[in-house]
Coordinates of C-alpha atoms in Angstrom, one line a residue:
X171 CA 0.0 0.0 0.0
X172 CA 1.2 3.4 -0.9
X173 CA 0.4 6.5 0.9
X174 CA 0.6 10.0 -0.5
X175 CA 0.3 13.0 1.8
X176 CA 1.2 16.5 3.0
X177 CA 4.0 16.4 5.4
X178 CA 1.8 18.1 7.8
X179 CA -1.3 15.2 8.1
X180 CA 1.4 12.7 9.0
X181 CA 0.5 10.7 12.1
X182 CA 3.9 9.8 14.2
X183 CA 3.4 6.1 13.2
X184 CA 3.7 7.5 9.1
X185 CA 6.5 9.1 10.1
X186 CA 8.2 6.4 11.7
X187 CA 8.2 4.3 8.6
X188 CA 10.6 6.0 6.6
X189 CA 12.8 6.0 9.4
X190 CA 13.5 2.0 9.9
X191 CA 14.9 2.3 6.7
X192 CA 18.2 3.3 8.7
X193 CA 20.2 6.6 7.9
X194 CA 18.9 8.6 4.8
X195 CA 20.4 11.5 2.9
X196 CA 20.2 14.4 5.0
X197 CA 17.6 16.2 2.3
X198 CA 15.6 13.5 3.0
X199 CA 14.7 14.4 6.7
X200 CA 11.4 15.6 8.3
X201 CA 13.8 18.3 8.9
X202 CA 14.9 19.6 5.9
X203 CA 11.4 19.3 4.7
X204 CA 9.4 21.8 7.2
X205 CA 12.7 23.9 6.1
X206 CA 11.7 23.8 2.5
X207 CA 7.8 24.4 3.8
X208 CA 8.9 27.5 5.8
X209 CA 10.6 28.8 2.3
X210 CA 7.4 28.6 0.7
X211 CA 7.5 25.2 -0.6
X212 CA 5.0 22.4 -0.1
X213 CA 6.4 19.0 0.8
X214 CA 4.5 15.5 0.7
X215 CA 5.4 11.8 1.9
X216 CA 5.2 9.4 -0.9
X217 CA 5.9 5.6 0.8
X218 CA 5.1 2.3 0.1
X219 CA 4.2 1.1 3.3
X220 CA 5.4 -2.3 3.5
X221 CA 8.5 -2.1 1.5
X222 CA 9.6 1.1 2.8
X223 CA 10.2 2.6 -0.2
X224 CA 9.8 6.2 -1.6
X225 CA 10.7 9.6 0.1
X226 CA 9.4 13.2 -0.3
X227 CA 9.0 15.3 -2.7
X228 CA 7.9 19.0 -2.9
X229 CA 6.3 21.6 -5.0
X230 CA 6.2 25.4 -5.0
X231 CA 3.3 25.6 -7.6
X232 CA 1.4 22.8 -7.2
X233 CA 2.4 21.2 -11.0
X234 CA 6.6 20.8 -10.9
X235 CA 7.2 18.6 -8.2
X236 CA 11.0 17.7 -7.1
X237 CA 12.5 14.8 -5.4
X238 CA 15.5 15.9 -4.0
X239 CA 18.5 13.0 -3.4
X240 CA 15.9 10.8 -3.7
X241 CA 13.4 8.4 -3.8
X242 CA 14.9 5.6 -1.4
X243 CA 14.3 2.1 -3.5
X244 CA 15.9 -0.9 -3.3
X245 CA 19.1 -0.7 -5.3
X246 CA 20.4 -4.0 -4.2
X247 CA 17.3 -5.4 -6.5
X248 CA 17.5 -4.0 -10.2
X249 CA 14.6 -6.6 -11.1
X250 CA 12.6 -4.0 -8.8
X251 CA 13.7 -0.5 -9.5
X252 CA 11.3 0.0 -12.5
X253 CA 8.2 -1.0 -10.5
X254 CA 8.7 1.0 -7.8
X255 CA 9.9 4.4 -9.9
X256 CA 6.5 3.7 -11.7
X257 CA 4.8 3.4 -8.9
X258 CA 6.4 5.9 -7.1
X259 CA 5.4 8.6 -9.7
X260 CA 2.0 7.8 -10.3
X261 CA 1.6 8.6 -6.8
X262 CA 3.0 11.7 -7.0
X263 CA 1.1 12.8 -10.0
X264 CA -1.7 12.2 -7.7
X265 CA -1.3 14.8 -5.2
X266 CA -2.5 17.8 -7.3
X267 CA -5.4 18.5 -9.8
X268 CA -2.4 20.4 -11.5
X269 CA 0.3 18.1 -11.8
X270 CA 2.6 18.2 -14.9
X271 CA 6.1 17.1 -14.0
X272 CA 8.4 15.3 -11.3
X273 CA 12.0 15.7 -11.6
X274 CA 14.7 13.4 -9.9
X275 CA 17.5 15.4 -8.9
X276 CA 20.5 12.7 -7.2
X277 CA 23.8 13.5 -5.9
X278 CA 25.0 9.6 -5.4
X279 CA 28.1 8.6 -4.6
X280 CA 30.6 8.1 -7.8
X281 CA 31.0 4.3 -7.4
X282 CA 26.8 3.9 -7.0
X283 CA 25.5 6.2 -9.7
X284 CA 26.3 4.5 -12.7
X285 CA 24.8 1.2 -11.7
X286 CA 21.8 3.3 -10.4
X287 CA 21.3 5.3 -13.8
X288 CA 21.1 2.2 -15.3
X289 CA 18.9 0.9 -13.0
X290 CA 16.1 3.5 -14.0
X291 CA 13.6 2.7 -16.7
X292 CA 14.4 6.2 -18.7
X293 CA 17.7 8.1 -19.5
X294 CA 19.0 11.1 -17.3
X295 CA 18.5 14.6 -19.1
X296 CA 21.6 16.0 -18.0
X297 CA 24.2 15.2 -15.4
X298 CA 25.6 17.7 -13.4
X299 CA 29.3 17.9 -12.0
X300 CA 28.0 18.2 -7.8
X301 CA 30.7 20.0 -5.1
X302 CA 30.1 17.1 -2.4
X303 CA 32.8 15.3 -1.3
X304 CA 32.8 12.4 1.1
X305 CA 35.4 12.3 3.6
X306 CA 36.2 9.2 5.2
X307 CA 37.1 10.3 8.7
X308 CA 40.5 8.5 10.0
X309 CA 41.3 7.0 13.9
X310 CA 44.3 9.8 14.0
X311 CA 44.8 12.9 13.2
X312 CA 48.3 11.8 11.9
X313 CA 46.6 9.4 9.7
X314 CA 43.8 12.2 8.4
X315 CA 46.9 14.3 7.8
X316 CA 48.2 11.6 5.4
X317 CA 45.1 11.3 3.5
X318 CA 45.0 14.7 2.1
X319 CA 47.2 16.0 -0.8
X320 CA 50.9 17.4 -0.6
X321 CA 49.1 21.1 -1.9
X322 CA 46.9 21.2 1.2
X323 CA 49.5 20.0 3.1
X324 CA 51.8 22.7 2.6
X325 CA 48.5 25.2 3.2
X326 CA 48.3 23.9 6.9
X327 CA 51.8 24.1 7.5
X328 CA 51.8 27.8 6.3
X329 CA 48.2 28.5 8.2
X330 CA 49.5 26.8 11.2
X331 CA 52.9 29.4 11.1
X332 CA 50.9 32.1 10.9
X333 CA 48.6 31.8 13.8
X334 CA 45.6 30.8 12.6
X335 CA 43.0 30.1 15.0
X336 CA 39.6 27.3 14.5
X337 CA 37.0 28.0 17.3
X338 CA 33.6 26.2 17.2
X339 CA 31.0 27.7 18.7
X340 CA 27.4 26.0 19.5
X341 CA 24.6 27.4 17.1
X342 CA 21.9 29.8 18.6
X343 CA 20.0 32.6 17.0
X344 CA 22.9 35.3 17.6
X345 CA 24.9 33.3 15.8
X346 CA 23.2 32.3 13.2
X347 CA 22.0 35.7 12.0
X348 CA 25.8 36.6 11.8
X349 CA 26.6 33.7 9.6
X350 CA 23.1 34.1 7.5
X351 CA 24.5 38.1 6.6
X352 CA 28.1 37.1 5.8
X353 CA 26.9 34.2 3.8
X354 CA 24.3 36.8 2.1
X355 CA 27.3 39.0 1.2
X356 CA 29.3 36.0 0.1
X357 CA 26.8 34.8 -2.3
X358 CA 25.9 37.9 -3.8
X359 CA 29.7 38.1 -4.6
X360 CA 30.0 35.0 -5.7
X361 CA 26.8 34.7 -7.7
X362 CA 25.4 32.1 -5.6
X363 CA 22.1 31.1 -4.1
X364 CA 22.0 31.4 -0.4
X365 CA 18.4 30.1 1.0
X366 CA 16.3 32.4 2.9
X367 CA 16.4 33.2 6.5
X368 CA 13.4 31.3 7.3
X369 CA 15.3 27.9 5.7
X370 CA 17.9 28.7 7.8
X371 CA 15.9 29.4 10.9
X372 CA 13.8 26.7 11.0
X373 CA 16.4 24.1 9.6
X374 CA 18.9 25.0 12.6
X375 CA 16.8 26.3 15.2
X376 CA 13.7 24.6 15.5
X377 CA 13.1 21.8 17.7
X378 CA 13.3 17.8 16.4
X379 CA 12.7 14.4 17.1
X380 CA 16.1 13.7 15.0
X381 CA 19.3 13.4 16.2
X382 CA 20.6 16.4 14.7
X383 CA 23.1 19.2 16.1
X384 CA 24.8 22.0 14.4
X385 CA 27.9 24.0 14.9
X386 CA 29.5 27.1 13.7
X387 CA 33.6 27.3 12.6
X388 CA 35.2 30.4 13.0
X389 CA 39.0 30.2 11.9
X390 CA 40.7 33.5 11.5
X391 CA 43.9 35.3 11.8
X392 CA 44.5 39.2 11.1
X393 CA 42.1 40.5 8.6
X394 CA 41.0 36.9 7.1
X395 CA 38.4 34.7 8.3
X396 CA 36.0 31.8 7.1
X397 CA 33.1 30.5 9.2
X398 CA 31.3 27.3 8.2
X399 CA 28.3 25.9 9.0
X400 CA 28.3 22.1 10.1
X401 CA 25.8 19.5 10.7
X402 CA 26.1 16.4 12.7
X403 CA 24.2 12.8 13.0
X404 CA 24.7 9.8 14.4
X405 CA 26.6 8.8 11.5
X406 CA 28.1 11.1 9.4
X407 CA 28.8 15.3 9.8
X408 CA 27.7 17.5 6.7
X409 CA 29.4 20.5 5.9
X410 CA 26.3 22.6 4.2
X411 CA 27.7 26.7 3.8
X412 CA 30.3 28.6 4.1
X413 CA 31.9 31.6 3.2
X414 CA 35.5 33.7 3.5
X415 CA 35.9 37.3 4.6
X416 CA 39.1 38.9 2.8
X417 CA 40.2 42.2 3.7
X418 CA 42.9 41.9 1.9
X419 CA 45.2 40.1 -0.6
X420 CA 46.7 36.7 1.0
X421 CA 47.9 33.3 0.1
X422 CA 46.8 31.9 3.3
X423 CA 43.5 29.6 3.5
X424 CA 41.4 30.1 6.5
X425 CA 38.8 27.9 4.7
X426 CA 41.4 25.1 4.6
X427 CA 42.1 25.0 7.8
X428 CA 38.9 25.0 9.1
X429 CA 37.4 22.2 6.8
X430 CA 40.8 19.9 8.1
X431 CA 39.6 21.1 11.8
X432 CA 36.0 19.8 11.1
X433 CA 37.7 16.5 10.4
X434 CA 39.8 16.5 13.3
X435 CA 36.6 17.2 15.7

């Protein structure tokens, strides 16, 4: 049995389903969800109920809906994967009178995505080149040291001459506003999109049944400084913004040293 609804008629035993499927991408969280609703979005539950299948999707005009680093199928079974992607949109076409189009958009690891583009019953209409890394987080620091490349290497040395210093600080709404304007600037400099403060607000701030914390960077020295913003689970830490603050011209990498200092943590 499939079941289609709004994320907010869920009953606490829906909700539960999704969640005996173990640890799922992070944009695949009640959490990240009421953040996309707070930013305007609608968000709905597609699952199959006994084979725990499916994930959310959301919609900001009622016809284009968007399944974000999802659905959650069983990828171990490629006989499968064809039936339950059907499935799976024919129930999202059913949540609106208005429906015209669900887009997949995945960000798999390199080693899964080929076997799971081939998996699909239809051919991808583009592939983008993502900026997510996964990290595989050593016993030692020693031993994380060795993992990374000679060039970063060298930018720790230099960083750790000059005196730069990595603070983390706890996240509340003080400091969250500061990182929300710096990132604003940032992005507007950069020409990239920043979510609004009410994603931020209710993504870091509001109160959860997951296992959830997040933490602020700050590493600086002199008139340079990078803060980054930092979620951890149960399993696995996300690094999700960040942003650099340059008063002047440098070949030193606060960013650098705080993304190695995440690891070490």
């Amino acid at each position: 049995m499939w079941i289609a609804k709004p994320l907010d008629a869920l009953s606490s035993d829906e909700k539960s389903l999704l969640l005996l499927r173990g640890p799922v991408p992070l944009s695949q969280t009640f959490l990240w969800q009421e953040a996309a609703q707070a930013s305007g979005a609608r968000s709905f539950l597609v699952l199959n109920v006994e084979r725990r299948v499916g994930g959310f999707v959301h919609t900001f005009d009622g016809q284009s809906f968007e399944c974000v680093n999802g659905p959650i199928l069983n990828w171990d079974r490629p006989d499968l994967i064809a039936g339950e992607i059907a499935v799976f949109a024919q129930a999202v076409s059913k949540l609106s009178r208005s429906f015209r189009s669900m887009t997949l958009a995945p960000r798999w690891e390199l080693l899964n995505a080929q076997q799971r583009l081939s998996s699909l019953p239809m051919q991808p209409t583009e592939i983008d080149q993502a900026s997510t890394l996964l990290i595989p987080v050593e016993r030692t620091v020693a031993a994380q040291y060795q993992r990374v490349q000679p060039r970063m290497r060298r930018t720790l040395a230099r960083a750790q001459r000059a005196g730069v210093r990595v603070e983390f600080r706890d996240l509340d709404e003080s400091a969250l506003e500061g990182f929300f304007q710096g990132m604003q600037e940032f992005g507007v400099k950069k020409g990239f999109f920043v979510p609004p403060w009410e994603w931020f607000q209710k993504f870091t701030l509001s109160s959860c049944f997951e296992s959830i914390s997040f933490q602020i960077l700050n590493s600086r020295v002199q008139d340079l400084s990078s803060q980054l913003l930092v979620a951890h689970t149960p399993v696995s830490s996300h690094y999700l913004f960040g942003y650099d603050l340059r008063l002047s011209e440098s070949s030193l990498s606060t960013a650098a040293v705080a993304h190695f200092h995440v690891l070490e943590h």
